[in-house]
Short mmCIF file of C-alpha atoms in Angstrom, two decimals:
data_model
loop_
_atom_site.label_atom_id
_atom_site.label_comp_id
_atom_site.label_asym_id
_atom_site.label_seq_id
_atom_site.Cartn_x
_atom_site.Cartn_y
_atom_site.Cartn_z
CA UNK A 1 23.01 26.13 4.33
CA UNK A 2 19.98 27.90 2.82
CA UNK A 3 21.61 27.77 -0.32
CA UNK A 4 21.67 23.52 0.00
CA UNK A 5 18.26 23.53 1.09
CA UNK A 6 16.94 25.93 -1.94
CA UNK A 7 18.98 23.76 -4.28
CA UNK A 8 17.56 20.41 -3.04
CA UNK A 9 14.22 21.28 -2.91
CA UNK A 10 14.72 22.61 -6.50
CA UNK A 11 15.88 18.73 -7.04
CA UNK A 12 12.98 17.74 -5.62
CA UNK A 13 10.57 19.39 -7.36
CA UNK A 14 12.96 18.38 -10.77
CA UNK A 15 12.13 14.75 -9.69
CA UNK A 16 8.52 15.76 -9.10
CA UNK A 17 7.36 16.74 -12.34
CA UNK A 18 5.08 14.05 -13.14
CA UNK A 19 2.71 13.98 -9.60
CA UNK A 20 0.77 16.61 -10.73
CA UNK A 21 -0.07 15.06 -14.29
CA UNK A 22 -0.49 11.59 -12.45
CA UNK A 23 -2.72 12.53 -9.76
CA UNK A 24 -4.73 14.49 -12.72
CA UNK A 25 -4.77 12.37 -14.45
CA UNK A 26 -6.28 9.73 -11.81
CA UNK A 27 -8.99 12.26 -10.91
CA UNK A 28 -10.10 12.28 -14.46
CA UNK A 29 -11.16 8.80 -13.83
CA UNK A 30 -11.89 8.52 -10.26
CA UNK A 31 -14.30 11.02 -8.00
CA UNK A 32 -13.38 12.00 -4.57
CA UNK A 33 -10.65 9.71 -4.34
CA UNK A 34 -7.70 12.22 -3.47
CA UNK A 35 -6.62 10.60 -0.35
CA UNK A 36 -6.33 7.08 -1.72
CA UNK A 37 -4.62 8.12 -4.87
CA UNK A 38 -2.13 9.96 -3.25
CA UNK A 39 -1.27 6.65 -0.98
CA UNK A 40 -0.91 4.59 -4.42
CA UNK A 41 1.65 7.23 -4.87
CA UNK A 42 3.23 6.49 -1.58
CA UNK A 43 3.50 2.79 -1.62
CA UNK A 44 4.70 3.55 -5.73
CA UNK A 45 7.68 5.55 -4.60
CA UNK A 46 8.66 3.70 -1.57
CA UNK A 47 8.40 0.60 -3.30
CA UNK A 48 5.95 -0.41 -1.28
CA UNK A 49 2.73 -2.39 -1.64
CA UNK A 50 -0.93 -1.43 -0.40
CA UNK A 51 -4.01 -3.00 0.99
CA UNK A 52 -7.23 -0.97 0.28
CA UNK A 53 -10.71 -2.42 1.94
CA UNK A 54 -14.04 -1.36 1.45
CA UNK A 55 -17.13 -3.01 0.66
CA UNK A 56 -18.13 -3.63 -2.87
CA UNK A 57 -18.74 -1.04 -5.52
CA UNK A 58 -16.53 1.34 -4.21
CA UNK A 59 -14.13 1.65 -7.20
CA UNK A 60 -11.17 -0.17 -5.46
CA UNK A 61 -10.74 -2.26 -8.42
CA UNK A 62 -10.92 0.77 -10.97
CA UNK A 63 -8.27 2.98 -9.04
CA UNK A 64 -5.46 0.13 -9.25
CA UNK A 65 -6.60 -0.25 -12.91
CA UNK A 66 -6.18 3.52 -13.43
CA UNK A 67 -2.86 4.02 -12.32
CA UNK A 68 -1.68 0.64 -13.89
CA UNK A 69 -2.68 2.08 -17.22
CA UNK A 70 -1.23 5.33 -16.82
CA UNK A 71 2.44 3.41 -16.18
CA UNK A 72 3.86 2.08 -19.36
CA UNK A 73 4.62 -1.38 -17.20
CA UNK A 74 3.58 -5.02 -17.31
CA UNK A 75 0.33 -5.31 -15.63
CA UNK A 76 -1.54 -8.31 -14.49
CA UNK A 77 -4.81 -8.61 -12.47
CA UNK A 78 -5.90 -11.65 -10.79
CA UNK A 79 -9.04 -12.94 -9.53
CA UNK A 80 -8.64 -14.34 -5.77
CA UNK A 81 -11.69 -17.22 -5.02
CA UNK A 82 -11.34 -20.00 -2.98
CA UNK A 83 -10.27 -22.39 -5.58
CA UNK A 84 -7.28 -20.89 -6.29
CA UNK A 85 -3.74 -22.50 -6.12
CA UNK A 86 -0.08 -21.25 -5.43
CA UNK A 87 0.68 -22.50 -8.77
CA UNK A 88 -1.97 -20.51 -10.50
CA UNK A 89 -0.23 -16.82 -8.71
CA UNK A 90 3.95 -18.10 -9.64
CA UNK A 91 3.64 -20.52 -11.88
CA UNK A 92 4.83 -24.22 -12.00
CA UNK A 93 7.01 -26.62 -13.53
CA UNK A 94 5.87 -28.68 -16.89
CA UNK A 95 7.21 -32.14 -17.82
CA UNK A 96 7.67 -32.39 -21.47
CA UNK A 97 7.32 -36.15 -22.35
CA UNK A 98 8.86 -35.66 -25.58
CA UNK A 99 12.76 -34.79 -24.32
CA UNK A 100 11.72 -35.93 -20.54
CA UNK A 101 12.66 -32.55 -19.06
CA UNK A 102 10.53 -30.23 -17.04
CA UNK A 103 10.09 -26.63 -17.92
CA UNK A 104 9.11 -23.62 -15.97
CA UNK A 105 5.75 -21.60 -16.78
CA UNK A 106 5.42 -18.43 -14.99
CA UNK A 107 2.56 -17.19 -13.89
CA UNK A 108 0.70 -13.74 -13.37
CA UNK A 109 3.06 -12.44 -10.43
CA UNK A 110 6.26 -12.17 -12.80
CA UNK A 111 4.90 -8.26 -13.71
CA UNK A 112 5.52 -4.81 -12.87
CA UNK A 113 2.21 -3.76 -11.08
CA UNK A 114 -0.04 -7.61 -9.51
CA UNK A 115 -3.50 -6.77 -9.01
CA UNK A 116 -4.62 -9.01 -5.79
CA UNK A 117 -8.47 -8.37 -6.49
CA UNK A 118 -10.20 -9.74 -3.31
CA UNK A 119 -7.51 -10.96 -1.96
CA UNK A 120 -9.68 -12.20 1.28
CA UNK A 121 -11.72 -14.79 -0.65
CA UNK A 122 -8.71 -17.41 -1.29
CA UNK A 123 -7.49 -19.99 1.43
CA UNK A 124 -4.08 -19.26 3.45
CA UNK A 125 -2.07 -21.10 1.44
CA UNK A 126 -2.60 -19.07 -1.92
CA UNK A 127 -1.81 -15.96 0.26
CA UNK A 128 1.62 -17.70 1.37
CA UNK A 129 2.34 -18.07 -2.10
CA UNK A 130 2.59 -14.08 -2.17
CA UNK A 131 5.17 -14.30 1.20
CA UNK A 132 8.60 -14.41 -0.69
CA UNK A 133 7.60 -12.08 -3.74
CA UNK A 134 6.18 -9.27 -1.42
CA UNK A 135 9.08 -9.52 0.84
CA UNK A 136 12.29 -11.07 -1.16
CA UNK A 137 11.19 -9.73 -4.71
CA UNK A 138 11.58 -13.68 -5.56
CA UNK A 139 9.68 -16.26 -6.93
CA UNK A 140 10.79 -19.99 -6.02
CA UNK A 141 9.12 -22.71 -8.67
CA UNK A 142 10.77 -26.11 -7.83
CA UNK A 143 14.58 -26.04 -6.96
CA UNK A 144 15.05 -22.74 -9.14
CA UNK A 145 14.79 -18.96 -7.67
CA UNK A 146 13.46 -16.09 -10.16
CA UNK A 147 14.46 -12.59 -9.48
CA UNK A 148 11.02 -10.00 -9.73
CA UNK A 149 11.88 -6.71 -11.59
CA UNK A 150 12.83 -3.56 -9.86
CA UNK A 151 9.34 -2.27 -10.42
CA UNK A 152 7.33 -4.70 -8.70
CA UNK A 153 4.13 -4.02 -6.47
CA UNK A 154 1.32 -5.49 -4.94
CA UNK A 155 -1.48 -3.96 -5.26
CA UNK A 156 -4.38 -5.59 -3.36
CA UNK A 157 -8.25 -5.33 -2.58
CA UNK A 158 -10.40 -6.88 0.54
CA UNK A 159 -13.88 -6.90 1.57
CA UNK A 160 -14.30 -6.51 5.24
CA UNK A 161 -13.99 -9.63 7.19
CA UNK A 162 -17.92 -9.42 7.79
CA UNK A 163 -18.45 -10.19 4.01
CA UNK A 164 -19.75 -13.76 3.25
CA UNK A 165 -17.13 -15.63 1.63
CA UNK A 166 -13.72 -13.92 3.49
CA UNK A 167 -10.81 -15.36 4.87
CA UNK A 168 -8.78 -13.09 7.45
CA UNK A 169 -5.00 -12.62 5.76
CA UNK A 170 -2.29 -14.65 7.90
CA UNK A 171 -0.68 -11.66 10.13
CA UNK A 172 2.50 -12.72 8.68
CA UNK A 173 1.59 -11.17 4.77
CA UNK A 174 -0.57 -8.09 6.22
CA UNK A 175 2.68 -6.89 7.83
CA UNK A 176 4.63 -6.76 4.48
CA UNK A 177 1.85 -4.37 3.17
CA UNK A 178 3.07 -0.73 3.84
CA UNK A 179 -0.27 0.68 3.70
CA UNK A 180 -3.66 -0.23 4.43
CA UNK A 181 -6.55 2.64 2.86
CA UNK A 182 -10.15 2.21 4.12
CA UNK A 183 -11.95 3.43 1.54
CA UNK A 184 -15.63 4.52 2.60
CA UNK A 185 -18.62 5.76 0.58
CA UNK A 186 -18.58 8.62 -0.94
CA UNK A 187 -20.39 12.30 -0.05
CA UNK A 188 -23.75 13.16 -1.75
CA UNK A 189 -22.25 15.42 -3.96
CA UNK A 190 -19.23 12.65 -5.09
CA UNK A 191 -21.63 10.33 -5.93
CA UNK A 192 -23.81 12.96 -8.34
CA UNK A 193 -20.86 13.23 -10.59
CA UNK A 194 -19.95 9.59 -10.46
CA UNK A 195 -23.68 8.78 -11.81
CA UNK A 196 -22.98 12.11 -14.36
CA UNK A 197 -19.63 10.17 -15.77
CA UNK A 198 -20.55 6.43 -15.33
CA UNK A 199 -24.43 5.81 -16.11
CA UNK A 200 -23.94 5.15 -19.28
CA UNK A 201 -23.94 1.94 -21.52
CA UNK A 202 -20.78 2.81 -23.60
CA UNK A 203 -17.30 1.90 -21.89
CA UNK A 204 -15.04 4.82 -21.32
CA UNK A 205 -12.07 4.75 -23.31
CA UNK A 206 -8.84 3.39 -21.43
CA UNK A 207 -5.85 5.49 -20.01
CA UNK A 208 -2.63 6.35 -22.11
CA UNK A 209 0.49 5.83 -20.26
CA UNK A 210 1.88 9.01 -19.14
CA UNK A 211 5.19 8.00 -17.34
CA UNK A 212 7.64 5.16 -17.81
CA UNK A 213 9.18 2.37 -15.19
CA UNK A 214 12.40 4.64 -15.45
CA UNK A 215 10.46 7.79 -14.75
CA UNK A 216 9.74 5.97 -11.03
CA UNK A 217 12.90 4.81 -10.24
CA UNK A 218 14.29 7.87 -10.67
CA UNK A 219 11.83 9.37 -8.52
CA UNK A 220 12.25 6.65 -6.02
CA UNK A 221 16.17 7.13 -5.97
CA UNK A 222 15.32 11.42 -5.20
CA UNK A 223 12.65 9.88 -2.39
CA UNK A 224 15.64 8.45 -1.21
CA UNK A 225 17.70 11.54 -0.73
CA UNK A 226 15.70 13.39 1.08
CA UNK A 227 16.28 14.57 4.76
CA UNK A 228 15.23 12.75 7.89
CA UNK A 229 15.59 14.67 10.82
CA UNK A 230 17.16 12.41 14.09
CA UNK A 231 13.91 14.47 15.94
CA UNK A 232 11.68 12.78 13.28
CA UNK A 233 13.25 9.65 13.99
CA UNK A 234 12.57 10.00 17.45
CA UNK A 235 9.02 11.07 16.58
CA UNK A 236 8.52 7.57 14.43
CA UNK A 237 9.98 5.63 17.35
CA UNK A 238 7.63 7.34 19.93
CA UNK A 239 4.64 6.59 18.28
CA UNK A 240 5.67 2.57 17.32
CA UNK A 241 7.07 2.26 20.51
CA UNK A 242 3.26 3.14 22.10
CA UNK A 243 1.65 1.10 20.28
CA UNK A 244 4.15 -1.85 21.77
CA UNK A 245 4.10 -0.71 25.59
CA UNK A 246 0.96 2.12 25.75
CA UNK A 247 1.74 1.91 29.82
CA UNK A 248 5.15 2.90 29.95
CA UNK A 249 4.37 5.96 27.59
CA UNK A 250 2.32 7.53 29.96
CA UNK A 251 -1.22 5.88 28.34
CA UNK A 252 -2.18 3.69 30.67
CA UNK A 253 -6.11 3.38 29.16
CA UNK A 254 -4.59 2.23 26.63
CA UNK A 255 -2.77 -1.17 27.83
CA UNK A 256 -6.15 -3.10 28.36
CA UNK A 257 -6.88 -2.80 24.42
CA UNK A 258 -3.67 -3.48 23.08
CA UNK A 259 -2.51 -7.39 22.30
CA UNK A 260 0.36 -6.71 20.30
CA UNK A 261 1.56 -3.11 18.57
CA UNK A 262 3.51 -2.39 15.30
CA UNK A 263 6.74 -4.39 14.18
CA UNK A 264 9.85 -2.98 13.26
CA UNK A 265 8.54 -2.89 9.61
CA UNK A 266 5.98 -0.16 11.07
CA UNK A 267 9.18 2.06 12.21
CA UNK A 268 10.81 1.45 9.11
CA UNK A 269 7.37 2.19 6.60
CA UNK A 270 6.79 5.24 8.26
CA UNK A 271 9.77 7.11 7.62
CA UNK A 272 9.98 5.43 3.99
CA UNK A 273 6.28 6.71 3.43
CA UNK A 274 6.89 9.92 4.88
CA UNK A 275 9.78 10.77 2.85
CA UNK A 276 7.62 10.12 0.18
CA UNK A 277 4.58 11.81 1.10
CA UNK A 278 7.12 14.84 1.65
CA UNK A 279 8.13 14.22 -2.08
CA UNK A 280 4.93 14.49 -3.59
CA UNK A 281 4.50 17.79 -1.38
CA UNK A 282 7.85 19.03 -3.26
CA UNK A 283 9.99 19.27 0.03
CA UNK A 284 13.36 17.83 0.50
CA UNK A 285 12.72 16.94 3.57
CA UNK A 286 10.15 15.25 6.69
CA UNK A 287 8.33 17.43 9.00
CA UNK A 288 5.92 16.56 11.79
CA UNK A 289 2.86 16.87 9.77
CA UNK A 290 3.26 14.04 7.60
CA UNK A 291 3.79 11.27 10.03
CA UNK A 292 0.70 12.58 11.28
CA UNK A 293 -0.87 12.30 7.76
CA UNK A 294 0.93 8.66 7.21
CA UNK A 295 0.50 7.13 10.48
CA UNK A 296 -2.49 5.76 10.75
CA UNK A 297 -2.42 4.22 7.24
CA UNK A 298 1.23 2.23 8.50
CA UNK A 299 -0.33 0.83 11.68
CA UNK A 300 -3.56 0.34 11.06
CA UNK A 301 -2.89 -3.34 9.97
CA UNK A 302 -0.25 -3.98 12.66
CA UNK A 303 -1.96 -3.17 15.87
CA UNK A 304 -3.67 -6.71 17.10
CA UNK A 305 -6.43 -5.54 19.31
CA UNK A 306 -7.86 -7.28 22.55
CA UNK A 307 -10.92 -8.92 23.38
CA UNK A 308 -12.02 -5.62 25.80
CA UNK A 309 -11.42 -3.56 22.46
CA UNK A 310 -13.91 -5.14 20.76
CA UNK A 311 -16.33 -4.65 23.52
CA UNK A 312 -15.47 -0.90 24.36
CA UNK A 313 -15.45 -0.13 20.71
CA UNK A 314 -12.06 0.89 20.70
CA UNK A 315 -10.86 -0.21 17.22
CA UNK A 316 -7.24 0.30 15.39
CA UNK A 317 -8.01 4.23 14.12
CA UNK A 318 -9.20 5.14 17.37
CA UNK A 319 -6.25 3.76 19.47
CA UNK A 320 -3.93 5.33 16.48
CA UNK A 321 -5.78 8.48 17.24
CA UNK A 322 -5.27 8.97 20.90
CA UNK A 323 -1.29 7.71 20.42
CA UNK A 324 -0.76 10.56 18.15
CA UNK A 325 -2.63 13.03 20.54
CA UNK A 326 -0.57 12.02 23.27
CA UNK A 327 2.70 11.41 21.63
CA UNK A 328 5.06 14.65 21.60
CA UNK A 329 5.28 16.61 18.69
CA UNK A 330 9.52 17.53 18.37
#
């Protein structure tokens, strides 16, 4: 039995090889940023997609940039305003009045990594547009369905809902991201070196890929693999299941603040993300300590808080909080 274990977490760390180099690479660009680009990592290997908010100027835009350009993939970013149209995200159908047929024009989502850069500021109906590619890895223009490649992810950015110009994301598309990062400002110290490396004039020269679309599926296929405990399983279901029916886990407080908790989706992220955040770690398999670490990133977006919430000051990370504090640890 130890034997198995040695040998897959020698698989593992086989698989692995590249994290290091990626996340170095990353940090060359980006300052104090550790946490986030570790969950790009996540959502990458669990073939996931990610929401990060954060007020302007907070490099949300650069990260996604960065780690497109280290992945020799098809990249595309595009600009969410209010103007925007379905049409202009998957494309549409052109009538050619020369032969009297239509033909299809794709648009910016057929690529390996979509960058959704403030997602907020378009109308509901551009973000339903994004529904069956996030979910189906499909794109339907007319009466014909396109597949999306196997490497395909959604990467997106918001302002806060407070922002001037913001539209709140339909509940329906928030709960097919797998991840949502709140980036804040960074310490004194962070922001020293990021006026050291970026207040300059000249442009910094862009990032060489360093691993291929293969390279990830690969990984993704080893992410796969590795060992979920039925106690971890348990563990995930605990915590979803509190965030559903606080009450009948023995939180009563928490019942008054809670509209509706995580969907199955949330069960289902969390032991995807964990696995991964495991594989980055170099471990074959889950422990405790990072659905801890992934939790509050999986249901932060799926817990739809009350009206007393919002006057107690209770918000998402704080109810996440006392769950995990109260939830047993197998």
């Amino acid at each position: 039995m130890a034997t198995n274990s040695n040998d897959s977490n020698d698989r593992i760390r086989k698989a692995s090889e590249f994290i290091p180099k990626l996340i170095s690479s990353m940090e060359n660009v980006l300052v104090g940023q550790h946490q986030l680009i570790e969950r790009l990592l996540i959502a990458l290997l669990s073939n996931g997609h990610i929401l990060i908010e954060g007020v302007p100027g907070l490099a949300k835009t650069t990260v996604v940039k960065t780690l497109a350009g280290l992945i020799d993939a098809r990249f595309q970013r595009i600009q969410f305003t209010p103007d925007l149209l379905p049409a202009d995200l998957i494309g549409t159908q052109i009538y050619n009045p020369r032969d009297g047929h239509f033909s299809t024009r794709k648009g910016p989502i057929f690529a390996n990594i979509v960058l959704s850069d403030e997602v907020n500021r378009a109308p509901a109906k551009v973000h339903s547009a994004l529904l069956e590619a996030m979910e189906e890895r499909q794109v339907t223009i007319g009466e014909s369905t396109y597949p999306l490649d196997d490497l395909f992810m959604v990467l997106a950015t918001q302002n806060p809902i407070e922002q001037e110009g913001t539209y709140p994301l339909p509940e329906a598309q928030m709960d097919r991201f797998m991840l949502k990062i709140s980036v804040d400002y960074p310490s004194w110290d962070e922001e020293r070196e990021i006026i050291r490396r970026s207040a300059r004039t000249a442009r910094t020269s862009e990032t060489e890929p360093v691993i291929h679309p293969a390279d990830i599926l690969r990984a993704r296929a080893a992410v796969d693999e590795l060992y979920l405990d039925e106690k971890i399983e348990q563990y995930i279901l605990d915590i979803v299941f509190a965030t559903r029916d606080p009450s009948r886990c023995g939180m009563e407080r928490l019942a008054r603040y809670i509209d509706f908790g995580a969907s199955p989706r949330g069960s289902i992220y969390m032991a995807m993300a964990s696995k991964a955040l495991a594989f980055i770690r170099g471990r074959s398999y889950v422990v405790p300590q990072d659905i801890k670490e992934i939790a509050p990133d999986v249901l932060r977006h799926r817990i739809i808080t009350t009206y007393e919430a919002d006057i107690d000051g209770m918000t998402t990370d704080c109810l996440i909080a006392e769950i995990l504090a109260n939830v047993r640890v197998p």
